[in-house]
């Protein structure tokens, strides 16, 4: 069973691996940060957000200071799809933005059909509240 997570990421629940949705490349263990299994391009933030003032005349130009801002792009190593872009501080390890409860996902998808594309519209899938620590709390 493969579960869609983002536009370019899915998890194979049988093997517990992150995969690229575009080419099927196996990125790495789904219980780890997928970003460490991608190719990273550290962009110069001034390249993305061009100075609005003449940099030869002004110290501050409204462009991000590369000493304080890093823009990281994470690409699939097989097909070069841009999976994620992250704004962070220079030297910070990749932010773990998708830490999913794999065991809970397996229970939630045990009775469902695999989707080849995101389901649009309709009701959101039922959430297994037992996976989120709400069991017996009386809260929905
Ligand atoms: Zn790919």
PDB file of C-alpha atoms and ligand atoms in Angstrom:
ATOM      1  CA  UNK A   1       0.000   0.000   0.000  1.00  0.00           C
ATOM      2  CA  UNK A   2       1.385   3.342  -1.075  1.00  0.00           C
ATOM      3  CA  UNK A   3       0.019   6.492   0.551  1.00  0.00           C
ATOM      4  CA  UNK A   4       0.314   9.925  -1.018  1.00  0.00           C
ATOM      5  CA  UNK A   5       1.842  12.466   1.357  1.00  0.00           C
ATOM      6  CA  UNK A   6       2.696  15.484  -0.809  1.00  0.00           C
ATOM      7  CA  UNK A   7       2.759  16.347  -4.497  1.00  0.00           C
ATOM      8  CA  UNK A   8       6.119  14.571  -4.881  1.00  0.00           C
ATOM      9  CA  UNK A   9       6.264  12.227  -1.886  1.00  0.00           C
ATOM     10  CA  UNK A  10       4.524   9.021  -0.914  1.00  0.00           C
ATOM     11  CA  UNK A  11       5.170   6.291   1.626  1.00  0.00           C
ATOM     12  CA  UNK A  12       5.152   2.596   0.825  1.00  0.00           C
ATOM     13  CA  UNK A  13       3.609   1.258   4.031  1.00  0.00           C
ATOM     14  CA  UNK A  14       4.710  -2.326   3.271  1.00  0.00           C
ATOM     15  CA  UNK A  15       8.409  -1.427   3.039  1.00  0.00           C
ATOM     16  CA  UNK A  16       8.168   1.751   5.187  1.00  0.00           C
ATOM     17  CA  UNK A  17      10.094   3.755   2.616  1.00  0.00           C
ATOM     18  CA  UNK A  18       9.714   7.272   1.269  1.00  0.00           C
ATOM     19  CA  UNK A  19       9.303   7.295  -2.500  1.00  0.00           C
ATOM     20  CA  UNK A  20       9.300   9.959  -5.188  1.00  0.00           C
ATOM     21  CA  UNK A  21       5.802  10.095  -6.699  1.00  0.00           C
ATOM     22  CA  UNK A  22       7.154  11.295 -10.015  1.00  0.00           C
ATOM     23  CA  UNK A  23       9.617   8.459 -10.778  1.00  0.00           C
ATOM     24  CA  UNK A  24       9.118   5.870  -8.015  1.00  0.00           C
ATOM     25  CA  UNK A  25      12.681   6.209  -6.723  1.00  0.00           C
ATOM     26  CA  UNK A  26      13.027   4.900  -3.164  1.00  0.00           C
ATOM     27  CA  UNK A  27      14.383   7.757  -1.072  1.00  0.00           C
ATOM     28  CA  UNK A  28      14.856   6.072   2.310  1.00  0.00           C
ATOM     29  CA  UNK A  29      13.219   4.933   5.536  1.00  0.00           C
ATOM     30  CA  UNK A  30       9.861   6.605   6.213  1.00  0.00           C
ATOM     31  CA  UNK A  31      10.673   6.875   9.911  1.00  0.00           C
ATOM     32  CA  UNK A  32      13.546   9.223   9.006  1.00  0.00           C
ATOM     33  CA  UNK A  33      13.602  12.721   7.538  1.00  0.00           C
ATOM     34  CA  UNK A  34      13.173  12.262   3.774  1.00  0.00           C
ATOM     35  CA  UNK A  35      15.345  15.329   3.140  1.00  0.00           C
ATOM     36  CA  UNK A  36      18.549  13.525   4.105  1.00  0.00           C
ATOM     37  CA  UNK A  37      17.932  11.179   1.158  1.00  0.00           C
ATOM     38  CA  UNK A  38      17.596  13.949  -1.437  1.00  0.00           C
ATOM     39  CA  UNK A  39      20.017  16.130  -3.353  1.00  0.00           C
ATOM     40  CA  UNK A  40      20.308  19.561  -1.786  1.00  0.00           C
ATOM     41  CA  UNK A  41      20.946  22.831  -3.580  1.00  0.00           C
ATOM     42  CA  UNK A  42      21.827  25.661  -1.182  1.00  0.00           C
ATOM     43  CA  UNK A  43      20.683  28.744  -3.046  1.00  0.00           C
ATOM     44  CA  UNK A  44      22.022  32.241  -2.562  1.00  0.00           C
ATOM     45  CA  UNK A  45      18.961  33.990  -1.096  1.00  0.00           C
ATOM     46  CA  UNK A  46      19.897  37.182  -2.986  1.00  0.00           C
ATOM     47  CA  UNK A  47      19.412  35.198  -6.186  1.00  0.00           C
ATOM     48  CA  UNK A  48      15.830  34.343  -5.217  1.00  0.00           C
ATOM     49  CA  UNK A  49      14.912  37.705  -3.684  1.00  0.00           C
ATOM     50  CA  UNK A  50      16.785  40.291  -5.734  1.00  0.00           C
ATOM     51  CA  UNK A  51      18.041  43.482  -4.036  1.00  0.00           C
ATOM     52  CA  UNK A  52      15.625  46.378  -4.416  1.00  0.00           C
ATOM     53  CA  UNK A  53      18.367  48.933  -3.785  1.00  0.00           C
ATOM     54  CA  UNK A  54      21.821  49.332  -5.323  1.00  0.00           C
ATOM     55  CA  UNK A  55      24.067  46.967  -3.349  1.00  0.00           C
ATOM     56  CA  UNK A  56      27.125  49.106  -4.171  1.00  0.00           C
ATOM     57  CA  UNK A  57      25.571  52.099  -2.390  1.00  0.00           C
ATOM     58  CA  UNK A  58      23.588  50.490   0.455  1.00  0.00           C
ATOM     59  CA  UNK A  59      24.436  47.839   3.046  1.00  0.00           C
ATOM     60  CA  UNK A  60      20.804  46.742   3.330  1.00  0.00           C
ATOM     61  CA  UNK A  61      18.978  46.253   0.048  1.00  0.00           C
ATOM     62  CA  UNK A  62      15.831  44.328   1.116  1.00  0.00           C
ATOM     63  CA  UNK A  63      17.463  41.134  -0.164  1.00  0.00           C
ATOM     64  CA  UNK A  64      17.953  38.414   2.478  1.00  0.00           C
ATOM     65  CA  UNK A  65      21.384  38.465   4.105  1.00  0.00           C
ATOM     66  CA  UNK A  66      23.094  35.111   3.323  1.00  0.00           C
ATOM     67  CA  UNK A  67      24.787  35.293   6.733  1.00  0.00           C
ATOM     68  CA  UNK A  68      21.309  34.983   8.309  1.00  0.00           C
ATOM     69  CA  UNK A  69      19.124  33.258   5.724  1.00  0.00           C
ATOM     70  CA  UNK A  70      19.631  30.030   3.791  1.00  0.00           C
ATOM     71  CA  UNK A  71      17.315  28.720   1.099  1.00  0.00           C
ATOM     72  CA  UNK A  72      17.623  24.982   0.551  1.00  0.00           C
ATOM     73  CA  UNK A  73      16.028  23.128  -2.330  1.00  0.00           C
ATOM     74  CA  UNK A  74      15.577  19.370  -2.006  1.00  0.00           C
ATOM     75  CA  UNK A  75      15.511  17.344  -5.246  1.00  0.00           C
ATOM     76  CA  UNK A  76      14.811  13.703  -6.066  1.00  0.00           C
ATOM     77  CA  UNK A  77      18.247  12.174  -6.827  1.00  0.00           C
ATOM     78  CA  UNK A  78      16.781  10.107  -9.683  1.00  0.00           C
ATOM     79  CA  UNK A  79      14.479  12.471 -11.618  1.00  0.00           C
ATOM     80  CA  UNK A  80      15.455  15.893 -10.189  1.00  0.00           C
ATOM     81  CA  UNK A  81      11.896  16.795  -9.179  1.00  0.00           C
ATOM     82  CA  UNK A  82      11.912  19.678  -6.712  1.00  0.00           C
ATOM     83  CA  UNK A  83      10.380  18.031  -3.665  1.00  0.00           C
ATOM     84  CA  UNK A  84      10.640  20.855  -1.110  1.00  0.00           C
ATOM     85  CA  UNK A  85      12.103  24.302  -0.526  1.00  0.00           C
ATOM     86  CA  UNK A  86      13.113  25.411   2.933  1.00  0.00           C
ATOM     87  CA  UNK A  87      14.020  28.782   4.422  1.00  0.00           C
ATOM     88  CA  UNK A  88      16.315  28.357   7.394  1.00  0.00           C
ATOM     89  CA  UNK A  89      19.416  29.737   9.049  1.00  0.00           C
ATOM     90  CA  UNK A  90      22.836  28.862   7.601  1.00  0.00           C
ATOM     91  CA  UNK A  91      24.277  25.664   9.037  1.00  0.00           C
ATOM     92  CA  UNK A  92      20.979  24.395  10.475  1.00  0.00           C
ATOM     93  CA  UNK A  93      20.278  20.725   9.674  1.00  0.00           C
ATOM     94  CA  UNK A  94      17.283  20.071   7.393  1.00  0.00           C
ATOM     95  CA  UNK A  95      14.028  20.681   9.237  1.00  0.00           C
ATOM     96  CA  UNK A  96      12.035  17.494   9.810  1.00  0.00           C
ATOM     97  CA  UNK A  97       8.686  18.774   8.534  1.00  0.00           C
ATOM     98  CA  UNK A  98       7.025  15.385   7.963  1.00  0.00           C
ATOM     99  CA  UNK A  99       7.285  13.064  10.936  1.00  0.00           C
ATOM    100  CA  UNK A 100       4.351  10.730  10.472  1.00  0.00           C
ATOM    101  CA  UNK A 101       3.103   7.966  12.750  1.00  0.00           C
ATOM    102  CA  UNK A 102       3.718   5.040  10.386  1.00  0.00           C
ATOM    103  CA  UNK A 103       1.978   2.504  12.629  1.00  0.00           C
ATOM    104  CA  UNK A 104      -1.122   4.718  12.761  1.00  0.00           C
ATOM    105  CA  UNK A 105      -1.050   5.172   8.963  1.00  0.00           C
ATOM    106  CA  UNK A 106      -0.973   1.402   8.541  1.00  0.00           C
ATOM    107  CA  UNK A 107      -4.085   1.036  10.726  1.00  0.00           C
ATOM    108  CA  UNK A 108      -5.867   3.896   8.957  1.00  0.00           C
ATOM    109  CA  UNK A 109      -5.167   2.506   5.478  1.00  0.00           C
ATOM    110  CA  UNK A 110      -5.678  -1.192   6.292  1.00  0.00           C
ATOM    111  CA  UNK A 111      -9.258  -1.155   4.967  1.00  0.00           C
ATOM    112  CA  UNK A 112      -8.844   1.479   2.220  1.00  0.00           C
ATOM    113  CA  UNK A 113      -8.103   1.288  -1.468  1.00  0.00           C
ATOM    114  CA  UNK A 114      -4.770   2.695  -2.624  1.00  0.00           C
ATOM    115  CA  UNK A 115      -5.084   6.055  -4.395  1.00  0.00           C
ATOM    116  CA  UNK A 116      -3.132   6.836  -7.556  1.00  0.00           C
ATOM    117  CA  UNK A 117      -3.999  10.531  -7.282  1.00  0.00           C
ATOM    118  CA  UNK A 118      -5.073  12.735  -4.381  1.00  0.00           C
ATOM    119  CA  UNK A 119      -8.760  12.470  -3.568  1.00  0.00           C
ATOM    120  CA  UNK A 120     -10.393  15.791  -4.366  1.00  0.00           C
ATOM    121  CA  UNK A 121     -13.404  17.154  -2.619  1.00  0.00           C
ATOM    122  CA  UNK A 122     -15.771  15.166  -0.486  1.00  0.00           C
ATOM    123  CA  UNK A 123     -15.376  14.452   3.170  1.00  0.00           C
ATOM    124  CA  UNK A 124     -11.928  14.221   4.731  1.00  0.00           C
ATOM    125  CA  UNK A 125     -10.818  10.712   5.711  1.00  0.00           C
ATOM    126  CA  UNK A 126     -11.826   9.545   9.144  1.00  0.00           C
ATOM    127  CA  UNK A 127      -9.132  10.153  11.702  1.00  0.00           C
ATOM    128  CA  UNK A 128      -8.257   7.345  14.056  1.00  0.00           C
ATOM    129  CA  UNK A 129      -8.283   9.331  17.294  1.00  0.00           C
ATOM    130  CA  UNK A 130      -6.659   6.472  19.158  1.00  0.00           C
ATOM    131  CA  UNK A 131      -3.510   7.333  17.202  1.00  0.00           C
ATOM    132  CA  UNK A 132      -3.503  10.894  18.467  1.00  0.00           C
ATOM    133  CA  UNK A 133      -3.818  10.337  22.181  1.00  0.00           C
ATOM    134  CA  UNK A 134      -7.482  11.375  22.393  1.00  0.00           C
ATOM    135  CA  UNK A 135      -8.837   7.942  23.290  1.00  0.00           C
ATOM    136  CA  UNK A 136     -10.951   8.206  26.390  1.00  0.00           C
ATOM    137  CA  UNK A 137     -10.387  11.935  26.741  1.00  0.00           C
ATOM    138  CA  UNK A 138     -13.924  12.740  25.618  1.00  0.00           C
ATOM    139  CA  UNK A 139     -12.605  15.120  22.985  1.00  0.00           C
ATOM    140  CA  UNK A 140     -13.317  14.468  19.331  1.00  0.00           C
TER     141      UNK A 140
HETATM  142 ZN1  LIG B   1      11.980  11.176  -8.707  1.00  0.00          ZN
END
